[in-house]
Amino acid sequence: MKIAFFAEGDFNGKVPRNWPNMRVDMAWMSALKADRIPYFKTSEVQEQYDLGICIIPKKLDLNPHMDFDLIKTKCKKIASMQEGPHWYFQDYPLDQQIWFYNILQEMDFLYVHNKTDIQYYKGLTGKECKILPTVMIEDNIKNLPKVNRENIIIGGNFCSWYGGFDSYIVAQEAECPTYIPSMGRKIEGEEQMPNLNHLPYMEWVDWIKTLNKFKYGVHLMRTHAAGTFALNCAYLGIPCIGYEGLDTQTICHPNLTVKLGDLDTAKKLLTKLKTDSSFYDECALISKENYIKHYHEDQFNLYFNGK
């Protein structure tokens, strides 16, 4: 199957397997050997594709070149790929909400992140919905050095999008230094929080190498989308506490998944990870096994091709 992804930005062509910033959208393209086509270059496309996957950017006004009628002339079928949580578009002005809804209706089918997203988008549009699992391209991160893992990392900054405050409160149960990445939604004053150390922004390969140094992960993020933090932890065998409803968390870390808002149970689980080495080892092993079973690139390709 010949596939093209249509997206914002400037990158045009195939994504090499050694791409240093292999975030999930680039990993999909690399795994599927698909062409990446910026929206503004759609009119220059000469080839015909079996499937065009359209990633509609979160900020619609940033890309005035999204011509889906033109994309249809280049592809036998087109599908949208969910970008962000399923409710995100409802923060748009009303005219853009209607535009977004109408665009979904133009698609042959929809790709989504999680099982719960299927229920939402199927109800919203009546369209066929399929999960496009989050995938990792491992070429640049194989054979990581064995290190003495220590300390705890939380998955996002102090805003409702990432739930950083909740993760920070739970992380204190580990009684060790707490670390946090610097994301686009980092807010002023975070550096003043006691026992909190910010990592600099880094490309994906450096992020995985840095994550490999930590013993525990906590990501109590209510915003469910691709679930890369939980998946990255599972690949490395780092137990990660998070909310149900996110497939990578629920599937890879079943013994560490809590109901939305259940900080009490999250604290108890972290204490158990800290004090019960057999429980820690079990959770670490299960996460790695489930990553290989459900999310390894080989499984991704079998799933995508319906095998």
mmCIF file of C-alpha atoms in Angstrom:
data_model
loop_
_atom_site.group_PDB
_atom_site.id
_atom_site.type_symbol
_atom_site.label_atom_id
_atom_site.label_comp_id
_atom_site.label_asym_id
_atom_site.label_seq_id
_atom_site.Cartn_x
_atom_site.Cartn_y
_atom_site.Cartn_z
ATOM 1 C CA MET A 1 0.000 0.000 0.000
ATOM 2 C CA LYS A 2 1.330 3.406 -0.956
ATOM 3 C CA ILE A 3 0.681 5.878 1.871
ATOM 4 C CA ALA A 4 1.077 9.616 2.303
ATOM 5 C CA PHE A 5 0.712 11.648 5.472
ATOM 6 C CA PHE A 6 -0.430 15.252 5.011
ATOM 7 C CA ALA A 7 0.648 17.525 7.867
ATOM 8 C CA GLU A 8 1.773 21.017 8.819
ATOM 9 C CA GLY A 9 5.447 22.027 8.794
ATOM 10 C CA ASP A 10 8.135 21.914 6.120
ATOM 11 C CA PHE A 11 9.492 18.356 6.152
ATOM 12 C CA ASN A 12 8.815 16.685 2.814
ATOM 13 C CA GLY A 13 9.673 13.101 1.891
ATOM 14 C CA LYS A 14 10.314 9.834 3.728
ATOM 15 C CA VAL A 15 11.368 9.834 7.382
ATOM 16 C CA PRO A 16 14.694 8.000 7.784
ATOM 17 C CA ARG A 17 14.931 5.446 10.558
ATOM 18 C CA ASN A 18 17.786 7.351 12.182
ATOM 19 C CA TRP A 19 15.738 10.566 12.476
ATOM 20 C CA PRO A 20 16.865 12.075 15.820
ATOM 21 C CA ASN A 21 13.523 13.581 16.858
ATOM 22 C CA MET A 22 11.338 10.517 16.261
ATOM 23 C CA ARG A 23 8.139 11.697 17.903
ATOM 24 C CA VAL A 24 5.098 9.539 17.283
ATOM 25 C CA ASP A 25 3.911 11.131 14.034
ATOM 26 C CA MET A 26 7.345 10.722 12.462
ATOM 27 C CA ALA A 27 7.545 7.156 13.797
ATOM 28 C CA TRP A 28 4.279 6.244 12.055
ATOM 29 C CA MET A 29 5.584 7.581 8.770
ATOM 30 C CA SER A 30 8.912 5.819 9.130
ATOM 31 C CA ALA A 31 7.359 2.474 10.114
ATOM 32 C CA LEU A 32 4.901 2.600 7.204
ATOM 33 C CA LYS A 33 7.525 3.870 4.723
ATOM 34 C CA ALA A 34 5.066 6.633 3.942
ATOM 35 C CA ASP A 35 5.710 9.977 2.303
ATOM 36 C CA ARG A 36 5.281 13.072 4.441
ATOM 37 C CA ILE A 37 3.726 15.935 2.482
ATOM 38 C CA PRO A 38 3.281 19.420 3.951
ATOM 39 C CA TYR A 39 -0.164 20.802 3.248
ATOM 40 C CA PHE A 40 1.271 23.736 1.342
ATOM 41 C CA LYS A 41 2.962 21.331 -1.102
ATOM 42 C CA THR A 42 -0.187 19.317 -1.908
ATOM 43 C CA SER A 43 -0.595 20.979 -5.292
ATOM 44 C CA GLU A 44 2.925 19.829 -6.269
ATOM 45 C CA VAL A 45 2.200 16.129 -5.681
ATOM 46 C CA GLN A 46 2.440 14.128 -8.898
ATOM 47 C CA GLU A 47 2.075 10.606 -7.501
ATOM 48 C CA GLN A 48 -1.105 8.740 -6.677
ATOM 49 C CA TYR A 49 -1.537 7.123 -3.256
ATOM 50 C CA ASP A 50 -3.709 4.298 -1.983
ATOM 51 C CA LEU A 51 -4.238 6.106 1.317
ATOM 52 C CA GLY A 52 -3.769 9.666 2.472
ATOM 53 C CA ILE A 53 -3.715 10.257 6.234
ATOM 54 C CA CYS A 54 -4.439 13.846 7.205
ATOM 55 C CA ILE A 55 -3.123 15.165 10.515
ATOM 56 C CA ILE A 56 -5.242 18.242 11.186
ATOM 57 C CA PRO A 57 -3.140 20.636 13.294
ATOM 58 C CA LYS A 58 -4.362 21.766 16.702
ATOM 59 C CA LYS A 59 -4.207 25.413 15.653
ATOM 60 C CA LEU A 60 -6.224 25.604 12.481
ATOM 61 C CA ASP A 61 -5.268 29.194 11.683
ATOM 62 C CA LEU A 62 -1.611 28.183 11.366
ATOM 63 C CA ASN A 63 -2.221 26.308 8.130
ATOM 64 C CA PRO A 64 -4.451 27.928 5.513
ATOM 65 C CA HIS A 65 -3.326 25.389 2.867
ATOM 66 C CA MET A 66 -5.462 22.431 3.957
ATOM 67 C CA ASP A 67 -7.274 21.598 0.716
ATOM 68 C CA PHE A 68 -8.955 18.247 1.314
ATOM 69 C CA ASP A 69 -10.751 18.248 -2.035
ATOM 70 C CA LEU A 70 -7.323 18.451 -3.671
ATOM 71 C CA ILE A 71 -5.965 15.686 -1.419
ATOM 72 C CA LYS A 72 -8.834 13.461 -2.538
ATOM 73 C CA THR A 73 -7.628 13.755 -6.126
ATOM 74 C CA LYS A 74 -4.222 12.401 -5.056
ATOM 75 C CA CYS A 75 -5.469 9.467 -2.934
ATOM 76 C CA LYS A 76 -7.887 6.580 -3.443
ATOM 77 C CA LYS A 77 -8.990 6.949 0.185
ATOM 78 C CA ILE A 78 -8.337 9.548 2.844
ATOM 79 C CA ALA A 79 -8.514 9.340 6.623
ATOM 80 C CA SER A 80 -7.918 11.827 9.405
ATOM 81 C CA MET A 81 -5.514 11.072 12.249
ATOM 82 C CA GLN A 82 -6.511 12.295 15.689
ATOM 83 C CA GLU A 83 -4.272 15.095 16.971
ATOM 84 C CA GLY A 84 -4.584 15.657 20.707
ATOM 85 C CA PRO A 85 -7.543 14.620 22.901
ATOM 86 C CA HIS A 86 -10.887 14.072 21.217
ATOM 87 C CA TRP A 87 -12.472 17.086 22.914
ATOM 88 C CA TYR A 88 -9.778 19.534 21.868
ATOM 89 C CA PHE A 89 -11.672 21.027 18.915
ATOM 90 C CA GLN A 90 -14.430 22.267 21.247
ATOM 91 C CA ASP A 91 -12.105 25.052 22.406
ATOM 92 C CA TYR A 92 -12.169 26.495 18.865
ATOM 93 C CA PRO A 93 -14.478 29.357 17.862
ATOM 94 C CA LEU A 94 -17.845 27.972 16.794
ATOM 95 C CA ASP A 95 -17.211 28.411 13.067
ATOM 96 C CA GLN A 96 -13.997 26.382 13.380
ATOM 97 C CA GLN A 97 -15.761 23.680 15.399
ATOM 98 C CA ILE A 98 -18.258 23.321 12.560
ATOM 99 C CA TRP A 99 -15.439 23.361 9.980
ATOM 100 C CA PHE A 100 -13.602 20.612 11.875
ATOM 101 C CA TYR A 101 -16.754 18.487 12.135
ATOM 102 C CA ASN A 102 -17.479 18.904 8.429
ATOM 103 C CA ILE A 103 -13.918 17.916 7.528
ATOM 104 C CA LEU A 104 -14.260 14.687 9.522
ATOM 105 C CA GLN A 105 -17.408 13.950 7.530
ATOM 106 C CA GLU A 106 -15.369 14.246 4.326
ATOM 107 C CA MET A 107 -13.080 11.391 5.374
ATOM 108 C CA ASP A 108 -13.525 7.772 4.324
ATOM 109 C CA PHE A 109 -12.697 6.704 7.884
ATOM 110 C CA LEU A 110 -10.928 8.019 10.985
ATOM 111 C CA TYR A 111 -7.775 6.961 12.830
ATOM 112 C CA VAL A 112 -7.779 7.497 16.601
ATOM 113 C CA HIS A 113 -5.486 6.910 19.586
ATOM 114 C CA ASN A 114 -7.464 4.925 22.170
ATOM 115 C CA LYS A 115 -10.449 2.616 22.540
ATOM 116 C CA THR A 116 -12.376 5.420 24.226
ATOM 117 C CA ASP A 117 -11.680 7.649 21.225
ATOM 118 C CA ILE A 118 -13.368 5.104 18.958
ATOM 119 C CA GLN A 119 -16.536 5.409 21.023
ATOM 120 C CA TYR A 120 -16.385 9.193 20.855
ATOM 121 C CA TYR A 121 -15.669 9.699 17.172
ATOM 122 C CA LYS A 122 -18.016 6.943 16.052
ATOM 123 C CA GLY A 123 -20.793 8.612 17.992
ATOM 124 C CA LEU A 124 -19.809 12.056 16.748
ATOM 125 C CA THR A 125 -19.555 11.247 13.065
ATOM 126 C CA GLY A 126 -21.027 7.793 12.395
ATOM 127 C CA LYS A 127 -17.759 7.013 10.585
ATOM 128 C CA GLU A 128 -15.680 3.853 10.814
ATOM 129 C CA CYS A 129 -12.896 4.428 13.368
ATOM 130 C CA LYS A 130 -9.638 2.513 13.713
ATOM 131 C CA ILE A 131 -6.871 2.785 16.303
ATOM 132 C CA LEU A 132 -3.471 3.759 14.932
ATOM 133 C CA PRO A 133 -1.279 2.516 17.785
ATOM 134 C CA THR A 134 1.569 4.611 19.085
ATOM 135 C CA VAL A 135 4.856 3.146 17.861
ATOM 136 C CA MET A 136 8.560 3.594 18.567
ATOM 137 C CA ILE A 137 11.389 3.290 16.036
ATOM 138 C CA GLU A 138 14.127 1.678 18.098
ATOM 139 C CA ASP A 139 17.113 1.996 15.760
ATOM 140 C CA ASN A 140 18.726 4.940 17.588
ATOM 141 C CA ILE A 141 18.029 3.700 21.118
ATOM 142 C CA LYS A 142 19.036 0.057 21.053
ATOM 143 C CA ASN A 143 21.732 -1.214 23.402
ATOM 144 C CA LEU A 144 21.321 1.539 25.967
ATOM 145 C CA PRO A 145 23.874 1.207 28.770
ATOM 146 C CA LYS A 146 22.795 -0.479 31.966
ATOM 147 C CA VAL A 147 22.690 2.134 34.696
ATOM 148 C CA ASN A 148 21.821 2.239 38.364
ATOM 149 C CA ARG A 149 18.371 3.763 38.059
ATOM 150 C CA GLU A 150 17.275 6.192 40.730
ATOM 151 C CA ASN A 151 14.845 9.021 41.420
ATOM 152 C CA ILE A 152 11.424 9.695 39.948
ATOM 153 C CA ILE A 153 10.225 11.553 36.871
ATOM 154 C CA ILE A 154 6.779 13.004 36.280
ATOM 155 C CA GLY A 155 5.443 13.281 32.774
ATOM 156 C CA GLY A 156 4.367 16.877 32.326
ATOM 157 C CA ASN A 157 4.216 20.428 33.561
ATOM 158 C CA PHE A 158 1.884 22.205 35.996
ATOM 159 C CA CYS A 159 -1.233 22.777 33.925
ATOM 160 C CA SER A 160 -4.531 20.979 33.485
ATOM 161 C CA TRP A 161 -3.359 19.594 30.143
ATOM 162 C CA TYR A 162 -0.552 17.569 31.762
ATOM 163 C CA GLY A 163 -1.758 17.271 35.353
ATOM 164 C CA GLY A 164 1.719 18.061 36.630
ATOM 165 C CA PHE A 165 0.623 19.184 40.083
ATOM 166 C CA ASP A 166 -1.159 15.876 40.724
ATOM 167 C CA SER A 167 1.868 13.914 39.536
ATOM 168 C CA TYR A 168 4.164 16.039 41.697
ATOM 169 C CA ILE A 169 2.111 15.449 44.865
ATOM 170 C CA VAL A 170 2.076 11.686 44.283
ATOM 171 C CA ALA A 171 5.787 11.629 43.419
ATOM 172 C CA GLN A 172 6.713 12.891 46.891
ATOM 173 C CA GLU A 173 5.797 9.446 48.246
ATOM 174 C CA ALA A 174 8.992 8.111 46.669
ATOM 175 C CA GLU A 175 11.057 10.325 49.011
ATOM 176 C CA CYS A 176 13.704 11.007 46.393
ATOM 177 C CA PRO A 177 14.523 13.844 43.975
ATOM 178 C CA THR A 178 11.712 14.540 41.500
ATOM 179 C CA TYR A 179 12.412 15.464 37.870
ATOM 180 C CA ILE A 180 10.175 16.931 35.190
ATOM 181 C CA PRO A 181 10.590 17.645 31.448
ATOM 182 C CA SER A 182 10.205 21.135 30.021
ATOM 183 C CA MET A 183 7.202 21.076 27.689
ATOM 184 C CA GLY A 184 5.491 23.737 25.626
ATOM 185 C CA ARG A 185 2.932 24.347 28.371
ATOM 186 C CA LYS A 186 5.464 24.893 31.168
ATOM 187 C CA ILE A 187 4.228 27.747 33.349
ATOM 188 C CA GLU A 188 6.035 30.520 35.158
ATOM 189 C CA GLY A 189 7.107 29.679 38.691
ATOM 190 C CA GLU A 190 7.498 25.922 38.384
ATOM 191 C CA GLU A 191 11.176 26.210 39.237
ATOM 192 C CA GLN A 192 10.219 27.457 42.701
ATOM 193 C CA MET A 193 8.587 24.162 43.683
ATOM 194 C CA PRO A 194 10.692 22.308 46.288
ATOM 195 C CA ASN A 195 12.270 18.992 45.308
ATOM 196 C CA LEU A 196 11.600 19.585 41.617
ATOM 197 C CA ASN A 197 14.303 19.561 38.947
ATOM 198 C CA HIS A 198 13.547 20.620 35.381
ATOM 199 C CA LEU A 199 15.169 18.829 32.472
ATOM 200 C CA PRO A 200 15.924 20.952 29.399
ATOM 201 C CA TYR A 201 13.965 20.476 26.197
ATOM 202 C CA MET A 202 15.645 17.710 24.220
ATOM 203 C CA GLU A 203 15.174 15.748 21.026
ATOM 204 C CA TRP A 204 13.568 12.325 21.223
ATOM 205 C CA VAL A 205 16.749 10.221 21.216
ATOM 206 C CA ASP A 206 18.255 12.258 24.053
ATOM 207 C CA TRP A 207 14.946 12.067 25.908
ATOM 208 C CA ILE A 208 14.932 8.249 25.850
ATOM 209 C CA LYS A 209 18.553 8.109 26.995
ATOM 210 C CA THR A 210 17.739 10.482 29.860
ATOM 211 C CA LEU A 211 14.532 8.664 30.815
ATOM 212 C CA ASN A 212 16.554 5.453 31.089
ATOM 213 C CA LYS A 213 18.225 6.830 34.235
ATOM 214 C CA PHE A 214 15.005 6.954 36.302
ATOM 215 C CA LYS A 215 13.524 4.305 38.561
ATOM 216 C CA TYR A 216 9.867 5.426 38.716
ATOM 217 C CA GLY A 217 7.472 7.277 36.427
ATOM 218 C CA VAL A 218 4.246 9.102 37.320
ATOM 219 C CA HIS A 219 2.026 10.692 34.679
ATOM 220 C CA LEU A 220 -1.447 11.545 35.982
ATOM 221 C CA MET A 221 -2.497 13.275 32.797
ATOM 222 C CA ARG A 222 -6.211 13.610 32.128
ATOM 223 C CA THR A 223 -5.558 14.611 28.524
ATOM 224 C CA HIS A 224 -5.539 11.278 26.713
ATOM 225 C CA ALA A 225 -3.950 11.071 23.295
ATOM 226 C CA ALA A 226 -0.905 9.146 22.007
ATOM 227 C CA GLY A 227 0.389 8.121 25.452
ATOM 228 C CA THR A 228 4.092 8.306 24.597
ATOM 229 C CA PHE A 229 5.344 8.767 28.181
ATOM 230 C CA ALA A 230 3.765 5.522 29.386
ATOM 231 C CA LEU A 231 4.986 3.718 26.269
ATOM 232 C CA ASN A 232 8.546 5.036 26.570
ATOM 233 C CA CYS A 233 8.622 3.889 30.191
ATOM 234 C CA ALA A 234 7.350 0.439 29.192
ATOM 235 C CA TYR A 235 10.019 0.076 26.512
ATOM 236 C CA LEU A 236 12.653 0.752 29.177
ATOM 237 C CA GLY A 237 10.940 -1.339 31.860
ATOM 238 C CA ILE A 238 10.237 1.632 34.138
ATOM 239 C CA PRO A 239 7.054 1.198 36.209
ATOM 240 C CA CYS A 240 4.697 4.102 35.440
ATOM 241 C CA ILE A 241 1.623 5.156 37.403
ATOM 242 C CA GLY A 242 -1.127 6.758 35.328
ATOM 243 C CA TYR A 243 -4.839 7.070 34.607
ATOM 244 C CA GLU A 244 -7.088 4.522 32.912
ATOM 245 C CA GLY A 245 -8.520 5.438 29.522
ATOM 246 C CA LEU A 246 -5.086 5.762 27.947
ATOM 247 C CA ASP A 247 -4.326 2.555 26.060
ATOM 248 C CA THR A 248 -0.532 2.620 26.442
ATOM 249 C CA GLN A 249 -0.916 3.032 30.210
ATOM 250 C CA THR A 250 -3.667 0.457 30.689
ATOM 251 C CA ILE A 251 -2.064 -2.170 28.448
ATOM 252 C CA CYS A 252 1.587 -1.756 29.428
ATOM 253 C CA HIS A 253 1.188 -0.923 33.132
ATOM 254 C CA PRO A 254 -2.016 -2.753 34.218
ATOM 255 C CA ASN A 255 -1.054 -2.985 37.908
ATOM 256 C CA LEU A 256 -0.244 0.730 38.099
ATOM 257 C CA THR A 257 -3.306 2.174 36.377
ATOM 258 C CA VAL A 258 -5.798 4.093 38.537
ATOM 259 C CA LYS A 259 -9.197 5.651 37.995
ATOM 260 C CA LEU A 260 -9.294 9.272 36.925
ATOM 261 C CA GLY A 261 -8.549 11.494 39.929
ATOM 262 C CA ASP A 262 -7.654 8.653 42.301
ATOM 263 C CA LEU A 263 -4.533 10.166 43.823
ATOM 264 C CA ASP A 264 -4.984 8.121 46.990
ATOM 265 C CA THR A 265 -4.497 4.815 45.187
ATOM 266 C CA ALA A 266 -1.681 6.321 43.112
ATOM 267 C CA LYS A 267 0.187 7.221 46.310
ATOM 268 C CA LYS A 268 -0.299 3.718 47.721
ATOM 269 C CA LEU A 269 1.018 2.147 44.542
ATOM 270 C CA LEU A 270 4.121 4.311 44.566
ATOM 271 C CA THR A 271 4.762 3.418 48.201
ATOM 272 C CA LYS A 272 4.436 -0.261 47.282
ATOM 273 C CA LEU A 273 6.880 0.142 44.397
ATOM 274 C CA LYS A 274 9.322 1.761 46.823
ATOM 275 C CA THR A 275 8.999 -0.798 49.619
ATOM 276 C CA ASP A 276 8.248 -4.072 47.814
ATOM 277 C CA SER A 277 11.063 -5.014 45.449
ATOM 278 C CA SER A 278 9.199 -8.053 44.104
ATOM 279 C CA PHE A 279 6.222 -5.857 43.152
ATOM 280 C CA TYR A 280 8.568 -3.380 41.487
ATOM 281 C CA ASP A 281 10.297 -6.131 39.506
ATOM 282 C CA GLU A 282 6.959 -7.622 38.469
ATOM 283 C CA CYS A 283 5.641 -4.282 37.208
ATOM 284 C CA ALA A 284 8.881 -3.589 35.334
ATOM 285 C CA LEU A 285 8.829 -7.011 33.653
ATOM 286 C CA ILE A 286 5.142 -6.820 32.726
ATOM 287 C CA SER A 287 5.628 -3.399 31.134
ATOM 288 C CA LYS A 288 8.453 -4.643 28.900
ATOM 289 C CA GLU A 289 6.598 -7.815 27.959
ATOM 290 C CA ASN A 290 3.429 -5.911 27.067
ATOM 291 C CA TYR A 291 5.400 -3.379 25.043
ATOM 292 C CA ILE A 292 6.845 -6.195 22.935
ATOM 293 C CA LYS A 293 3.514 -8.028 22.693
ATOM 294 C CA HIS A 294 1.343 -5.055 21.794
ATOM 295 C CA TYR A 295 3.462 -2.104 20.664
ATOM 296 C CA HIS A 296 6.665 -3.367 19.062
ATOM 297 C CA GLU A 297 7.053 -2.141 15.492
ATOM 298 C CA ASP A 298 6.560 -5.671 14.153
ATOM 299 C CA GLN A 299 3.182 -5.858 15.905
ATOM 300 C CA PHE A 300 2.301 -2.392 14.639
ATOM 301 C CA ASN A 301 2.884 -3.418 11.031
ATOM 302 C CA LEU A 302 0.952 -6.673 11.417
ATOM 303 C CA TYR A 303 -1.962 -4.774 12.955
ATOM 304 C CA PHE A 304 -1.938 -2.063 10.306
ATOM 305 C CA ASN A 305 -1.959 -4.621 7.507
ATOM 306 C CA GLY A 306 -4.793 -6.576 9.125
ATOM 307 C CA LYS A 307 -2.767 -9.675 9.957
#
